[in-house]
CSV table of C-alpha atoms in Angstrom, one decimal:
chain,number,residue,atom,x,y,z
A,1,UNK,CA,-80.6,36.8,10.3
A,2,UNK,CA,-77.8,38.9,10.5
A,3,UNK,CA,-74.9,38.2,13.1
A,4,UNK,CA,-74.3,40.8,15.7
A,5,UNK,CA,-71.1,42.6,15.4
A,6,UNK,CA,-69.2,41.9,18.8
A,7,UNK,CA,-68.6,45.8,19.6
A,8,UNK,CA,-72.5,45.7,20.0
A,9,UNK,CA,-72.2,43.7,23.3
A,10,UNK,CA,-70.8,46.7,25.2
A,11,UNK,CA,-68.8,45.7,28.2
A,12,UNK,CA,-68.3,48.3,31.1
A,13,UNK,CA,-66.8,48.6,34.5
A,14,UNK,CA,-67.0,51.2,37.2
A,15,UNK,CA,-63.9,53.1,37.8
A,16,UNK,CA,-65.2,55.2,40.7
A,17,UNK,CA,-64.6,54.1,44.5
A,18,UNK,CA,-67.1,52.1,46.2
A,19,UNK,CA,-69.9,54.2,47.3
A,20,UNK,CA,-69.3,57.0,44.9
A,21,UNK,CA,-71.3,57.9,41.7
A,22,UNK,CA,-70.5,55.3,39.1
A,23,UNK,CA,-68.1,56.3,36.5
A,24,UNK,CA,-68.6,53.7,33.5
A,25,UNK,CA,-65.6,53.0,31.5
A,26,UNK,CA,-66.1,50.9,28.1
A,27,UNK,CA,-63.7,48.1,27.8
A,28,UNK,CA,-62.2,47.2,24.5
A,29,UNK,CA,-59.7,49.4,23.3
A,30,UNK,CA,-56.7,47.4,22.3
A,31,UNK,CA,-58.5,44.3,23.3
A,32,UNK,CA,-58.8,41.5,20.8
A,33,UNK,CA,-61.1,39.6,22.9
A,34,UNK,CA,-63.1,39.9,26.2
A,35,UNK,CA,-64.6,36.7,27.3
A,36,UNK,CA,-66.9,36.3,30.4
A,37,UNK,CA,-66.1,32.9,31.6
A,38,UNK,CA,-69.2,31.4,33.2
A,39,UNK,CA,-67.3,28.9,35.5
A,40,UNK,CA,-70.5,26.9,36.1
A,41,UNK,CA,-70.9,24.9,39.3
A,42,UNK,CA,-72.0,21.3,37.8
A,43,UNK,CA,-72.5,18.3,39.6
A,44,UNK,CA,-73.0,15.0,37.6
A,45,UNK,CA,-74.3,11.9,39.3
A,46,UNK,CA,-75.2,8.4,37.5
A,47,UNK,CA,-77.7,6.1,39.2
A,48,UNK,CA,-77.9,2.2,38.8
A,49,UNK,CA,-80.2,2.3,36.2
A,50,UNK,CA,-78.1,4.2,34.1
A,51,UNK,CA,-79.6,7.3,34.3
A,52,UNK,CA,-77.4,10.8,34.3
A,53,UNK,CA,-78.8,13.7,36.6
A,54,UNK,CA,-77.1,17.0,36.1
A,55,UNK,CA,-77.5,19.9,38.7
A,56,UNK,CA,-76.0,23.6,37.8
A,57,UNK,CA,-76.6,25.6,40.8
A,58,UNK,CA,-74.3,28.6,40.5
A,59,UNK,CA,-72.0,30.6,38.5
A,60,UNK,CA,-68.7,32.4,39.2
A,61,UNK,CA,-68.2,34.5,36.1
A,62,UNK,CA,-65.0,36.0,35.5
A,63,UNK,CA,-63.4,37.9,32.7
A,64,UNK,CA,-59.8,38.9,32.0
A,65,UNK,CA,-58.8,42.2,30.5
A,66,UNK,CA,-55.4,41.8,28.8
A,67,UNK,CA,-53.8,43.9,27.6
A,68,UNK,CA,-54.9,47.2,29.2
A,69,UNK,CA,-52.6,50.1,28.3
A,70,UNK,CA,-52.5,52.9,30.7
A,71,UNK,CA,-53.3,56.3,29.6
A,72,UNK,CA,-53.2,59.5,31.6
A,73,UNK,CA,-56.6,60.9,32.3
A,74,UNK,CA,-58.3,57.6,31.9
A,75,UNK,CA,-60.4,57.4,35.2
A,76,UNK,CA,-59.9,53.5,35.0
A,77,UNK,CA,-56.2,53.8,35.0
A,78,UNK,CA,-56.4,56.2,38.2
A,79,UNK,CA,-58.3,53.4,40.1
A,80,UNK,CA,-56.0,50.6,39.0
A,81,UNK,CA,-53.0,52.6,39.9
A,82,UNK,CA,-54.4,53.3,43.1
A,83,UNK,CA,-54.8,49.3,43.7
A,84,UNK,CA,-51.2,49.0,42.9
A,85,UNK,CA,-49.5,51.8,44.9
A,86,UNK,CA,-51.9,51.0,47.9
A,87,UNK,CA,-51.8,47.4,47.6
A,88,UNK,CA,-55.5,47.6,48.2
A,89,UNK,CA,-57.5,44.6,49.4
A,90,UNK,CA,-61.2,43.4,50.4
A,91,UNK,CA,-63.7,46.0,49.9
A,92,UNK,CA,-61.4,48.6,48.2
A,93,UNK,CA,-61.4,46.2,45.2
A,94,UNK,CA,-65.4,46.2,44.8
A,95,UNK,CA,-66.5,47.9,41.8
A,96,UNK,CA,-69.4,46.9,39.3
A,97,UNK,CA,-69.6,45.5,35.8
A,98,UNK,CA,-72.2,46.6,33.2
A,99,UNK,CA,-73.4,44.9,30.0
A,100,UNK,CA,-75.1,46.9,27.5
A,101,UNK,CA,-77.1,45.3,24.6
A,102,UNK,CA,-76.6,47.8,21.7
A,103,UNK,CA,-79.0,45.8,19.7
A,104,UNK,CA,-81.9,46.1,22.1
A,105,UNK,CA,-82.6,50.0,22.1
A,106,UNK,CA,-85.7,51.0,24.3
A,107,UNK,CA,-85.7,54.8,23.3
A,108,UNK,CA,-83.3,57.0,21.4
A,109,UNK,CA,-79.7,56.3,22.8
A,110,UNK,CA,-81.0,54.1,25.7
A,111,UNK,CA,-80.3,50.1,25.8
A,112,UNK,CA,-81.2,47.3,27.8
A,113,UNK,CA,-78.3,46.6,30.1
A,114,UNK,CA,-77.3,44.4,33.3
A,115,UNK,CA,-75.4,45.5,36.1
A,116,UNK,CA,-73.5,43.4,38.6
A,117,UNK,CA,-71.2,43.6,41.5
A,118,UNK,CA,-67.5,42.7,41.0
A,119,UNK,CA,-64.2,42.4,42.4
A,120,UNK,CA,-61.2,44.1,40.4
A,121,UNK,CA,-57.9,42.1,40.7
A,122,UNK,CA,-54.8,43.3,39.2
A,123,UNK,CA,-52.8,40.5,37.6
A,124,UNK,CA,-49.6,42.5,37.1
A,125,UNK,CA,-48.3,45.7,36.0
A,126,UNK,CA,-45.4,46.9,33.9
A,127,UNK,CA,-45.1,45.2,30.5
A,128,UNK,CA,-43.0,45.6,27.6
A,129,UNK,CA,-41.9,48.7,25.2
A,130,UNK,CA,-45.3,49.1,23.8
A,131,UNK,CA,-46.4,50.8,26.9
A,132,UNK,CA,-47.1,50.8,30.5
A,133,UNK,CA,-49.6,47.9,31.1
A,134,UNK,CA,-52.0,46.8,34.2
A,135,UNK,CA,-53.9,43.7,33.0
A,136,UNK,CA,-56.6,42.8,35.4
A,137,UNK,CA,-59.4,40.2,36.2
A,138,UNK,CA,-63.0,40.8,36.9
A,139,UNK,CA,-64.9,38.7,39.3
A,140,UNK,CA,-68.6,38.9,39.2
A,141,UNK,CA,-70.0,38.6,42.8
A,142,UNK,CA,-73.7,38.7,42.0
A,143,UNK,CA,-76.3,41.0,42.6
A,144,UNK,CA,-77.1,41.2,38.9
A,145,UNK,CA,-80.1,43.6,38.1
A,146,UNK,CA,-81.6,44.3,34.9
A,147,UNK,CA,-81.9,48.0,33.8
A,148,UNK,CA,-81.1,50.5,30.8
A,149,UNK,CA,-78.0,52.5,29.9
A,150,UNK,CA,-78.2,55.8,28.7
A,151,UNK,CA,-75.4,56.6,26.3
A,152,UNK,CA,-75.9,60.3,26.6
A,153,UNK,CA,-75.8,60.6,30.1
A,154,UNK,CA,-73.8,57.7,30.7
A,155,UNK,CA,-76.2,56.5,33.7
A,156,UNK,CA,-77.4,53.2,34.3
A,157,UNK,CA,-81.1,53.0,35.7
A,158,UNK,CA,-82.7,50.1,37.2
A,159,UNK,CA,-85.8,48.8,35.6
A,160,UNK,CA,-89.0,49.3,37.2
B,1,UNK,CA,-53.4,63.3,5.1
B,2,UNK,CA,-53.1,59.6,4.4
B,3,UNK,CA,-50.2,57.3,5.6
B,4,UNK,CA,-48.4,58.0,2.3
B,5,UNK,CA,-48.7,61.5,2.5
B,6,UNK,CA,-47.4,61.4,6.1
B,7,UNK,CA,-44.3,59.4,5.4
B,8,UNK,CA,-43.5,61.2,2.5
B,9,UNK,CA,-43.5,64.3,4.7
B,10,UNK,CA,-41.5,62.5,7.1
B,11,UNK,CA,-38.8,61.6,4.7
B,12,UNK,CA,-38.6,65.2,3.5
B,13,UNK,CA,-38.4,66.4,7.3
B,14,UNK,CA,-35.2,64.2,7.8
B,15,UNK,CA,-32.6,66.7,8.8
B,16,UNK,CA,-29.9,65.1,6.7
B,17,UNK,CA,-32.0,64.4,3.5
B,18,UNK,CA,-31.4,68.1,2.3
B,19,UNK,CA,-27.7,67.3,1.9
B,20,UNK,CA,-28.6,64.6,-0.3
B,21,UNK,CA,-31.3,65.9,-2.3
B,22,UNK,CA,-30.5,69.4,-2.9
B,23,UNK,CA,-33.9,70.7,-1.7
B,24,UNK,CA,-35.9,68.6,-4.1
B,25,UNK,CA,-38.9,66.6,-3.5
B,26,UNK,CA,-39.3,63.1,-2.8
B,27,UNK,CA,-40.8,61.4,-5.6
B,28,UNK,CA,-43.9,59.0,-5.3
B,29,UNK,CA,-43.7,55.6,-7.1
B,30,UNK,CA,-40.9,56.7,-9.2
B,31,UNK,CA,-37.0,58.1,-8.9
B,32,UNK,CA,-35.1,60.0,-11.4
B,33,UNK,CA,-32.2,58.0,-12.8
B,34,UNK,CA,-29.9,60.7,-12.1
B,35,UNK,CA,-28.0,60.8,-8.8
B,36,UNK,CA,-29.1,62.0,-6.2
B,37,UNK,CA,-32.9,61.2,-6.4
B,38,UNK,CA,-35.4,59.5,-4.0
B,39,UNK,CA,-38.6,57.9,-4.8
B,40,UNK,CA,-41.1,56.7,-2.2
B,41,UNK,CA,-43.1,53.6,-3.7
B,42,UNK,CA,-46.2,52.3,-1.6
B,43,UNK,CA,-46.6,48.5,-1.9
B,44,UNK,CA,-49.4,47.4,0.2
B,45,UNK,CA,-51.3,48.2,3.1
B,46,UNK,CA,-52.6,45.1,5.6
B,47,UNK,CA,-54.7,44.8,8.8
B,48,UNK,CA,-52.5,43.4,11.6
B,49,UNK,CA,-55.3,43.5,14.3
B,50,UNK,CA,-58.6,45.1,15.3
B,51,UNK,CA,-59.8,45.3,18.8
B,52,UNK,CA,-63.3,45.1,20.2
B,53,UNK,CA,-64.2,48.6,19.5
B,54,UNK,CA,-63.3,48.3,15.9
B,55,UNK,CA,-60.2,50.2,16.1
B,56,UNK,CA,-57.4,48.9,13.6
B,57,UNK,CA,-53.8,48.6,13.9
B,58,UNK,CA,-52.6,48.4,10.1
B,59,UNK,CA,-49.1,48.4,8.5
B,60,UNK,CA,-48.3,50.3,5.5
B,61,UNK,CA,-45.1,48.8,3.4
B,62,UNK,CA,-43.1,51.2,1.4
B,63,UNK,CA,-39.9,50.9,-0.7
B,64,UNK,CA,-37.9,54.0,-0.8
B,65,UNK,CA,-35.3,54.0,-3.7
B,66,UNK,CA,-32.7,56.3,-3.9
B,67,UNK,CA,-30.1,56.9,-6.9
B,68,UNK,CA,-26.8,57.9,-5.4
B,69,UNK,CA,-23.4,58.9,-6.6
B,70,UNK,CA,-21.2,55.8,-7.0
B,71,UNK,CA,-18.0,56.6,-8.5
B,72,UNK,CA,-15.7,56.0,-5.4
B,73,UNK,CA,-15.9,53.7,-2.4
B,74,UNK,CA,-16.1,56.8,-0.2
B,75,UNK,CA,-19.4,57.8,-2.1
B,76,UNK,CA,-20.7,54.5,-2.0
B,77,UNK,CA,-19.8,54.1,1.8
B,78,UNK,CA,-21.6,57.5,2.4
B,79,UNK,CA,-24.9,56.3,0.8
B,80,UNK,CA,-24.9,53.2,3.0
B,81,UNK,CA,-24.3,55.3,6.1
B,82,UNK,CA,-26.9,57.4,4.9
B,83,UNK,CA,-29.5,54.7,4.6
B,84,UNK,CA,-28.4,53.5,8.0
B,85,UNK,CA,-28.8,56.8,9.8
B,86,UNK,CA,-32.3,57.3,8.1
B,87,UNK,CA,-33.4,54.1,9.4
B,88,UNK,CA,-32.2,55.3,12.8
B,89,UNK,CA,-33.9,58.1,12.4
B,90,UNK,CA,-37.2,56.8,11.0
B,91,UNK,CA,-37.2,54.0,13.9
B,92,UNK,CA,-37.3,56.8,16.3
B,93,UNK,CA,-40.0,58.7,14.9
B,94,UNK,CA,-42.8,59.5,18.0
B,95,UNK,CA,-46.2,58.5,18.0
B,96,UNK,CA,-48.5,61.5,16.3
B,97,UNK,CA,-52.2,62.0,15.4
B,98,UNK,CA,-52.9,63.7,12.0
B,99,UNK,CA,-53.4,60.7,9.8
B,100,UNK,CA,-56.7,60.1,8.2
B,101,UNK,CA,-58.5,56.9,6.6
B,102,UNK,CA,-61.0,57.7,3.8
B,103,UNK,CA,-63.3,54.6,4.0
B,104,UNK,CA,-65.7,56.1,1.3
B,105,UNK,CA,-68.4,56.5,3.8
B,106,UNK,CA,-66.6,58.4,6.3
B,107,UNK,CA,-62.9,59.7,7.1
B,108,UNK,CA,-61.7,58.3,10.2
B,109,UNK,CA,-59.0,59.7,12.5
B,110,UNK,CA,-55.6,57.8,12.5
B,111,UNK,CA,-52.4,57.8,14.6
B,112,UNK,CA,-49.0,57.0,13.5
B,113,UNK,CA,-47.5,54.5,15.7
B,114,UNK,CA,-44.0,53.5,14.7
B,115,UNK,CA,-41.7,52.6,11.6
B,116,UNK,CA,-39.3,50.0,10.9
B,117,UNK,CA,-36.7,49.6,8.3
B,118,UNK,CA,-35.1,46.6,6.5
B,119,UNK,CA,-33.1,45.8,3.6
B,120,UNK,CA,-31.2,48.8,2.9
B,121,UNK,CA,-29.0,47.8,0.0
B,122,UNK,CA,-27.6,48.7,-3.4
B,123,UNK,CA,-29.9,47.2,-6.0
B,124,UNK,CA,-28.2,48.0,-9.4
B,125,UNK,CA,-26.0,50.5,-11.4
B,126,UNK,CA,-28.1,53.0,-13.4
B,127,UNK,CA,-26.0,52.5,-16.7
B,128,UNK,CA,-23.5,50.5,-18.2
B,129,UNK,CA,-20.8,51.7,-15.6
B,130,UNK,CA,-20.8,52.3,-12.1
B,131,UNK,CA,-20.1,56.1,-12.8
B,132,UNK,CA,-23.8,56.7,-13.6
B,133,UNK,CA,-25.0,56.2,-10.1
B,134,UNK,CA,-26.1,53.1,-8.0
B,135,UNK,CA,-29.8,52.4,-7.3
B,136,UNK,CA,-30.3,51.8,-3.5
B,137,UNK,CA,-33.3,50.7,-1.7
B,138,UNK,CA,-34.6,50.9,1.9
B,139,UNK,CA,-38.0,49.1,2.9
B,140,UNK,CA,-40.0,50.9,5.3
B,141,UNK,CA,-43.1,49.4,7.6
B,142,UNK,CA,-45.1,52.0,8.9
B,143,UNK,CA,-47.5,50.9,11.6
B,144,UNK,CA,-50.7,53.3,12.4
B,145,UNK,CA,-54.1,53.0,14.0
B,146,UNK,CA,-57.2,53.7,12.5
B,147,UNK,CA,-59.9,54.7,15.2
B,148,UNK,CA,-63.4,53.2,14.8
B,149,UNK,CA,-66.7,55.5,14.4
B,150,UNK,CA,-67.7,56.1,18.0
B,151,UNK,CA,-70.7,54.1,19.1
B,152,UNK,CA,-70.9,55.8,22.4
């Protein structure tokens, strides 16, 4: 059994404004790690018989993208810079995340993928002399749907 | 061109090197014993980090050997100042495309990121007396990125 290389779990974020046609940007450049923390809500109870019951009723997944180096012409940079410049809040921060399983090819260049709504939170901006940085967090908010991602057309299609 | 070719070319392009070299090329892995000669010795390449897409940040270490005139304090001071100025110049080289890394299976594109310098110093006289010239060294660390093959 071969291990799956990390780059085959592709993480993308939609850099288009809410309501516009999605523009999927792959995350990972300059990132040594990208971890989706599941933040499960777990409740543990012990009864007088010494038994333990565990209830896991929800997740609050979130991930941190740090560092993110701004590059002119990158649509994700344009979106993040708008958030910074306009001090955007609430619905203006809505986006979508996409996880593409590059080890699960359905047809040529089309892979199993999961899309989920999210909120983008710019953590800070500036950085050191290595370049202008805008690290950000992605907070998934649910509405997770399964589908496929076409790497040629760069479009996500919800599974029938 | 490889990172070795690239750094050799950059050293050749240093505006003040012609004064020192008299139009000669920078040697690789050796230097002539007579003043004034330069040699660029490559002594290792290492992976500094790799991102999730497989892009690598690498560092290549060089030692530049130079045989300079050394008869008087004036010439020795000039040699040291030359190495100091060369260090300043190397550390201000801009990022640039044009490097390639041949892995055997494919040729990957690379990008020069920056160079830093250390240990510019006189190493040893080239003969029994100091009038035959002195060997100087300058350690150069060149960082460059190698882009991974695009998956999509």
